[in-house]
Tab-separated table of C-alpha atoms and ligand atoms in Angstrom:
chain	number	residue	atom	x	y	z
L	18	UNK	CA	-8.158	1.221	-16.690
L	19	UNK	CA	-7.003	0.276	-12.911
L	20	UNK	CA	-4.076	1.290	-10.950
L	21	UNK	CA	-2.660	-1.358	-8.588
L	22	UNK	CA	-1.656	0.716	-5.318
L	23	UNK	CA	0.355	-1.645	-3.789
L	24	UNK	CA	2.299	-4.999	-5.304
L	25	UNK	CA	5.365	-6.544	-4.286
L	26	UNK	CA	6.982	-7.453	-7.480
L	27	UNK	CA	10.077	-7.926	-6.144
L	28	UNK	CA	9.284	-10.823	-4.093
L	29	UNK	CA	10.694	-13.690	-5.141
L	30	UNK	CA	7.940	-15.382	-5.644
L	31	UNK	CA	7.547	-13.011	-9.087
L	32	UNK	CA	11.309	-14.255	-10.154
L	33	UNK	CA	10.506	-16.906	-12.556
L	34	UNK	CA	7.401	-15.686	-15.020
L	35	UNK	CA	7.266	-11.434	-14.026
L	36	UNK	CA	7.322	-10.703	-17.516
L	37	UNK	CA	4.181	-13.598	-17.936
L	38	UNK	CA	2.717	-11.564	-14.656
L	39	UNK	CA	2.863	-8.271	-16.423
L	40	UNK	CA	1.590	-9.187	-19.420
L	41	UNK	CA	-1.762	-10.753	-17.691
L	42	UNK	CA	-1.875	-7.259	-15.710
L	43	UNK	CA	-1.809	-5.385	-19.058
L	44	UNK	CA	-4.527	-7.262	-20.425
L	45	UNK	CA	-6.887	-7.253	-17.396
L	46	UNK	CA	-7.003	-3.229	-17.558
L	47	UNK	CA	-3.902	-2.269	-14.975
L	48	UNK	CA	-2.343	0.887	-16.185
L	49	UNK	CA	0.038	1.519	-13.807
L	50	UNK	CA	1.356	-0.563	-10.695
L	51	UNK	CA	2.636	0.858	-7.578
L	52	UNK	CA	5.849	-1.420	-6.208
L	53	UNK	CA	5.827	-1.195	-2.799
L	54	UNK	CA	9.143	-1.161	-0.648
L	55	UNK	CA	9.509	-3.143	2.411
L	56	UNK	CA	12.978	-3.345	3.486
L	57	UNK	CA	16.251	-2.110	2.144
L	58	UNK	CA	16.660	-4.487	-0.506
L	59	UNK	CA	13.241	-4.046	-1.564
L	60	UNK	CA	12.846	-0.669	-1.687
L	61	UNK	CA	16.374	-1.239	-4.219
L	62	UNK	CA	14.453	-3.809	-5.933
L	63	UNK	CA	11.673	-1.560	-6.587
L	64	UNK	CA	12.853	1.443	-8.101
L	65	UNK	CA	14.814	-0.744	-10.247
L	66	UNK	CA	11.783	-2.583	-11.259
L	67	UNK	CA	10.461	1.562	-11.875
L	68	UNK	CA	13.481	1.692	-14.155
L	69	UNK	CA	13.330	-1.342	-16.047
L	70	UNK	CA	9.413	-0.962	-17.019
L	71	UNK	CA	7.742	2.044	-18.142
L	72	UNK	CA	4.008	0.491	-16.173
L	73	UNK	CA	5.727	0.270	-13.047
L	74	UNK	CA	6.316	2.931	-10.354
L	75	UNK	CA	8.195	2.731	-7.001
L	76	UNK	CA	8.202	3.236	-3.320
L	77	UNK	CA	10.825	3.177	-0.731
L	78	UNK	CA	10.499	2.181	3.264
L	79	UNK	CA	11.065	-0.609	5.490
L	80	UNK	CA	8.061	-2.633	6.676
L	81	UNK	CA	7.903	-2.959	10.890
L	82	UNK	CA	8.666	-6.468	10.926
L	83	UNK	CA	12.266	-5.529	9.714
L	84	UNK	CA	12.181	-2.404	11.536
L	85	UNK	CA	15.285	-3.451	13.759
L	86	UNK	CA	17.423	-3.031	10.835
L	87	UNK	CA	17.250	0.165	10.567
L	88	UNK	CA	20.397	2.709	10.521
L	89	UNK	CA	21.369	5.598	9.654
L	90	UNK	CA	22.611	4.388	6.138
L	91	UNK	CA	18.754	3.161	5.720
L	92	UNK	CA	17.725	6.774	5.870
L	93	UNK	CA	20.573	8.078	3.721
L	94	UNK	CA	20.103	5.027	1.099
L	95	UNK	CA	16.452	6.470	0.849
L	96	UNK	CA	16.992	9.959	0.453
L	97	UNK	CA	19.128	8.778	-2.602
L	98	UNK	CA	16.801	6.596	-4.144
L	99	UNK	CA	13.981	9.117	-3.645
L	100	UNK	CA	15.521	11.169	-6.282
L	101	UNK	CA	14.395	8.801	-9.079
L	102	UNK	CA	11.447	10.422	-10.854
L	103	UNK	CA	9.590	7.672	-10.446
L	104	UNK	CA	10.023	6.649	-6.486
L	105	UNK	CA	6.803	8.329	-5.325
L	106	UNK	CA	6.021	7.493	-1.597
L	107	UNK	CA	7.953	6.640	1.633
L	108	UNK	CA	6.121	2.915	2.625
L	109	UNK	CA	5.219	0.707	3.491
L	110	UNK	CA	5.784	2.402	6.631
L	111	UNK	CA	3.820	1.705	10.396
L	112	UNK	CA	3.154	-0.855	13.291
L	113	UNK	CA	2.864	-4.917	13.422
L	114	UNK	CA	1.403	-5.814	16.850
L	115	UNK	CA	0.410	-9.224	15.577
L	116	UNK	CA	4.012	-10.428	14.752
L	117	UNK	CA	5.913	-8.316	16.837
L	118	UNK	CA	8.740	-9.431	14.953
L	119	UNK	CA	10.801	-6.191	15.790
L	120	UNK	CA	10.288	-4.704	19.327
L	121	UNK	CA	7.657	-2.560	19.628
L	122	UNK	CA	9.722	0.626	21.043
L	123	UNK	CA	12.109	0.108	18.085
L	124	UNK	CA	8.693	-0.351	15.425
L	125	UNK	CA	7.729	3.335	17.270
L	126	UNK	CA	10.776	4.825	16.573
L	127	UNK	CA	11.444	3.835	13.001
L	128	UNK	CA	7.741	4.476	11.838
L	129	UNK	CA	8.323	7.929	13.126
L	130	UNK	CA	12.205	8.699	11.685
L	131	UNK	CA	10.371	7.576	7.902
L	132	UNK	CA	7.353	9.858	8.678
L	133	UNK	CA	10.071	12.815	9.476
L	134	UNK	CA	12.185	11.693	6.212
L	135	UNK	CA	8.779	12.150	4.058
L	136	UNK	CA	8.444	15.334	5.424
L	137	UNK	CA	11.979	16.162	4.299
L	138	UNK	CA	11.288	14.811	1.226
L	139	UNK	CA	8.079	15.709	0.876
L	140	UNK	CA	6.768	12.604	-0.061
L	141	UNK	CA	3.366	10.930	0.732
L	142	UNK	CA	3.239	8.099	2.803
L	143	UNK	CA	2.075	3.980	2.549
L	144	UNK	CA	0.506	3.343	5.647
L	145	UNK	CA	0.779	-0.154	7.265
L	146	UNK	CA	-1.069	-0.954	10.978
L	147	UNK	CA	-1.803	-4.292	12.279
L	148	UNK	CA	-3.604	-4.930	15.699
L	149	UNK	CA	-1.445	-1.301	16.386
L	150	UNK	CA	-4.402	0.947	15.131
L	151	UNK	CA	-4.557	3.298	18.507
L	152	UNK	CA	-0.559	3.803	18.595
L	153	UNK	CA	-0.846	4.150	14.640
L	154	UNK	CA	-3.141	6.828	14.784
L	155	UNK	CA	-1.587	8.575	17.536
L	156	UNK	CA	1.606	8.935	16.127
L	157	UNK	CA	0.374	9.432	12.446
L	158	UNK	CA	-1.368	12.836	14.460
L	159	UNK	CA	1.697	13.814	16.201
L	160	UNK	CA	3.997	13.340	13.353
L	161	UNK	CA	1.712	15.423	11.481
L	162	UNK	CA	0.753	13.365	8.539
L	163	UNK	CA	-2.515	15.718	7.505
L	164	UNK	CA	0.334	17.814	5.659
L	165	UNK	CA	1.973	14.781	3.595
L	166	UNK	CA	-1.242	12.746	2.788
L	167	UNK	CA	-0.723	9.023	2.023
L	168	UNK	CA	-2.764	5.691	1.829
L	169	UNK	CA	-3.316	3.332	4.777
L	170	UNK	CA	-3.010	0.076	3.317
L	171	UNK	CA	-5.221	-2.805	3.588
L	172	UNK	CA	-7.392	-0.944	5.817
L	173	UNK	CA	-8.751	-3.050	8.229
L	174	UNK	CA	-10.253	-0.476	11.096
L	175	UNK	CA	-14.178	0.436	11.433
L	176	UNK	CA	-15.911	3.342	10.079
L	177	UNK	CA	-14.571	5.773	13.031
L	178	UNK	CA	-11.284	5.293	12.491
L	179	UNK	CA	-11.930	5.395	8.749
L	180	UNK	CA	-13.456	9.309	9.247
L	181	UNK	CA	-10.550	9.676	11.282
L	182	UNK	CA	-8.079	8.908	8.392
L	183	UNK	CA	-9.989	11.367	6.002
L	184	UNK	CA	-9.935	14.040	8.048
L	185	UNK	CA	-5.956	13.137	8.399
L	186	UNK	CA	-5.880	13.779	4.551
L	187	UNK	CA	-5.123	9.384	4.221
L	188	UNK	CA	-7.062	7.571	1.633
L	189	UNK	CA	-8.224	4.194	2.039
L	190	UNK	CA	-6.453	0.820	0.342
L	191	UNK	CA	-8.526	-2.161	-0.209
L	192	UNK	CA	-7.726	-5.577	-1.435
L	193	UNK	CA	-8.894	-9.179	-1.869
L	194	UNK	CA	-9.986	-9.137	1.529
L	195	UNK	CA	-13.160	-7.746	0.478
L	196	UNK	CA	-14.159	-10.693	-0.986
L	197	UNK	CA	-13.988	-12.851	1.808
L	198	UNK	CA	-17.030	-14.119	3.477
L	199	UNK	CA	-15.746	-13.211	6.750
L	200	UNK	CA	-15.139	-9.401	6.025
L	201	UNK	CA	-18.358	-8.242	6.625
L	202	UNK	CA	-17.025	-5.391	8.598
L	203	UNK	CA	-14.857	-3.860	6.171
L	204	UNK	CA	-17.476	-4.058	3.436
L	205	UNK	CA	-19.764	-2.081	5.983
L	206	UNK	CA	-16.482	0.304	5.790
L	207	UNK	CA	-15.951	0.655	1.485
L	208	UNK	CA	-20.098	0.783	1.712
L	209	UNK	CA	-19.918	3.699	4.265
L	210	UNK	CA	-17.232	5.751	2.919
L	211	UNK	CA	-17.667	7.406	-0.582
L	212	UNK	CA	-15.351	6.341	-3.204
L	213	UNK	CA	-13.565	9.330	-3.599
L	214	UNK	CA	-11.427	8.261	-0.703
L	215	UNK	CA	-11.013	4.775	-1.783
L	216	UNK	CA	-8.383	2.958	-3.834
L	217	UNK	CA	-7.142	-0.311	-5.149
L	218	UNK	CA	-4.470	-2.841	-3.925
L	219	UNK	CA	-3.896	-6.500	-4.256
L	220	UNK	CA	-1.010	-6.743	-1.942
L	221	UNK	CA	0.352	-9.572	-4.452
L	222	UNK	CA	1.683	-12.080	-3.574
L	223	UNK	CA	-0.299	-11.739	-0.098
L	224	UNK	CA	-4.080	-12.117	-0.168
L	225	UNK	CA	-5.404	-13.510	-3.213
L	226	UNK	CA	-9.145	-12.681	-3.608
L	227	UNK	CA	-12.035	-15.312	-4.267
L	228	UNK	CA	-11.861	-17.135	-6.487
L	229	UNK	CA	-8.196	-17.442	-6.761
L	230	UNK	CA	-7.481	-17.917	-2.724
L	231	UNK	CA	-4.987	-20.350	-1.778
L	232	UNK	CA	-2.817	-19.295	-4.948
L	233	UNK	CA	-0.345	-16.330	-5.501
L	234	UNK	CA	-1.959	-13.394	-5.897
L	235	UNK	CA	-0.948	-11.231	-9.540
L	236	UNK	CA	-1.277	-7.580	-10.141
L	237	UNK	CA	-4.604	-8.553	-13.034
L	238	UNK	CA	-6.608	-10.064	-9.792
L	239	UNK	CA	-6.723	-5.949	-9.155
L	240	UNK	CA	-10.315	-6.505	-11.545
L	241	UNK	CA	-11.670	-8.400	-8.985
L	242	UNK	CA	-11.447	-6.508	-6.125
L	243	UNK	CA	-12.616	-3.518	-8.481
L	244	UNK	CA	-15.620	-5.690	-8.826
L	245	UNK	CA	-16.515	-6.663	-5.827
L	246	UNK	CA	-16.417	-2.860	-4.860
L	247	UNK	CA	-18.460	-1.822	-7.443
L	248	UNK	CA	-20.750	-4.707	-6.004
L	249	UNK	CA	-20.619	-3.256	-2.552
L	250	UNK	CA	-21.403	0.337	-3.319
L	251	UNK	CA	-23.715	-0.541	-5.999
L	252	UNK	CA	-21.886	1.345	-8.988
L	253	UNK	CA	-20.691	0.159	-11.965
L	254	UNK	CA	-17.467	-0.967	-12.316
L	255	UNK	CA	-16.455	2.297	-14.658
L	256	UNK	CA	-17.424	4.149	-12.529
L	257	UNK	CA	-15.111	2.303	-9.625
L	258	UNK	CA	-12.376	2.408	-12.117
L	259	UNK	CA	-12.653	5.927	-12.694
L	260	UNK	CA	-12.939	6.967	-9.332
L	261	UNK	CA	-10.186	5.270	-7.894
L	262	UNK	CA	-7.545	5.784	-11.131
L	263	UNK	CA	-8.291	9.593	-10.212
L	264	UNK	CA	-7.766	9.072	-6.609
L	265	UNK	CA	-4.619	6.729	-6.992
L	266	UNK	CA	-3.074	9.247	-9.458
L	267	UNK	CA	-3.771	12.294	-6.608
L	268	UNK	CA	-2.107	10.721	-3.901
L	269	UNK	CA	1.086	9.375	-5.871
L	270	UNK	CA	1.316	12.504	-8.110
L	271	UNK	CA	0.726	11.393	-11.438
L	272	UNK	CA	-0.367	13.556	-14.241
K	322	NI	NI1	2.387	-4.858	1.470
């Protein structure tokens, strides 16, 4: 069995066939799948989506793109909706530098106000950092994250800055990006870093893995990124599965 770390079920792009979508996760070995909230809306969307089906759990945040949206009733809207049993994790939460679709002051300040509610709330954090990895890191240190632990998402850094996020008690996300030919370097990263820190994502419907690229990526494509990773560290796929159900389970606070 496989946990999906991060899937955004919500998107509309799920609307027509998410029971279909579901199903094909069940069958391809996904026990549970972490819906990941990226904006107001979203993060509504997905701890609905925790309430409506028993496989599915929820987190709440809004993603730096929308981070000029923010207000106070953001904050107080979360600190509701983190009192469903099954909202787990404040995220995804962090900086965009590639986009810059909010300003990057404002991207700053709200990464750091939903770091300060998961400390409130004690919650663990989802971790997202594009082209922003120095001002990430920085502020994840200042703000303290060793004592909430969390994932960072899609990790896309080098083997430094992957030490760096262990020792800043953050496990490591990987998704179909693994199987791309042009990802040598962060197969140099899942082959350097032992698997107890590692976990599972697809990022659905964002980047579908080989052989499926160029489609919408689904929750059951989580096999192949489990395989590939069993390819890179030369293990077998139980043991990948194993590994990373333990770790997923860990960070989110499953039993
Ligand atoms: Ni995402």
């Amino acid at each position: 069995m496989l946990i999906e770390t991060h899937a955004h079920l919500d998107s509309h792009k799920f609307k027509r066939d998410l029971d279909q979508v579901l199903q094909r996760a069940k069958e391809a070995g996904i026990e549970y799948i972490f819906n990941i909230g990226a904006g107001e809306r979203s993060s509504q969307e997905s701890a609905a989506l925790a309430k409506q089906y028993s496989q599915i759990y929820a987190t709440i945040g809004v993603h730096p793109h929308d981070a000029n949206e923010v207000t106070g009733d953001t904050l107080r809207l979360f600190r509701e909706l983190a009192k469903e049993e099954k909202v787990r994790a404040i995220g995804e939460i962090g900086l965009d530098y590639h986009y810059d679709f909010s300003p990057r002051d404002v991207q700053q300040r709200v990464f750091r106000a939903q770091l300060r509610l998961a400390h409130e709330l004690k919650m663990p954090v989802v971790i997202h950092s594009r082209e922003a990895d120095k001002d990430t890191m920085e502020i994840l240190r200042q703000e303290e994250v060793d004592k909430l632990g969390g994932i960072m998402h899609c990790f896309a850094g080098d083997v430094k800055m992957a030490e760096e996020c262990l020792r800043l008690n953050l496990k490591l996300a990987f998704g179909g990006v693994i199987t791309f030919d042009n990802a040598r370097s962060t197969r140099e990263v899942v082959k350097a870093i032992p698997l107890e820190h590692l976990l599972l994502e697809t990022d659905c419907p964002y980047l579908t893995p080989v052989p499926h690229r160029g489609k919408r990526n689904e929750p059951a494509y989580l096999r192949l990124v489990a395989e590939k990773m069993a390819e890179i560290k030369g293990v077998e796929l139980a043991e990948v599965a194993r590994v990373t159900t333990k770790n997923a389970k860990a960070v989110y606070g499953i039993k």
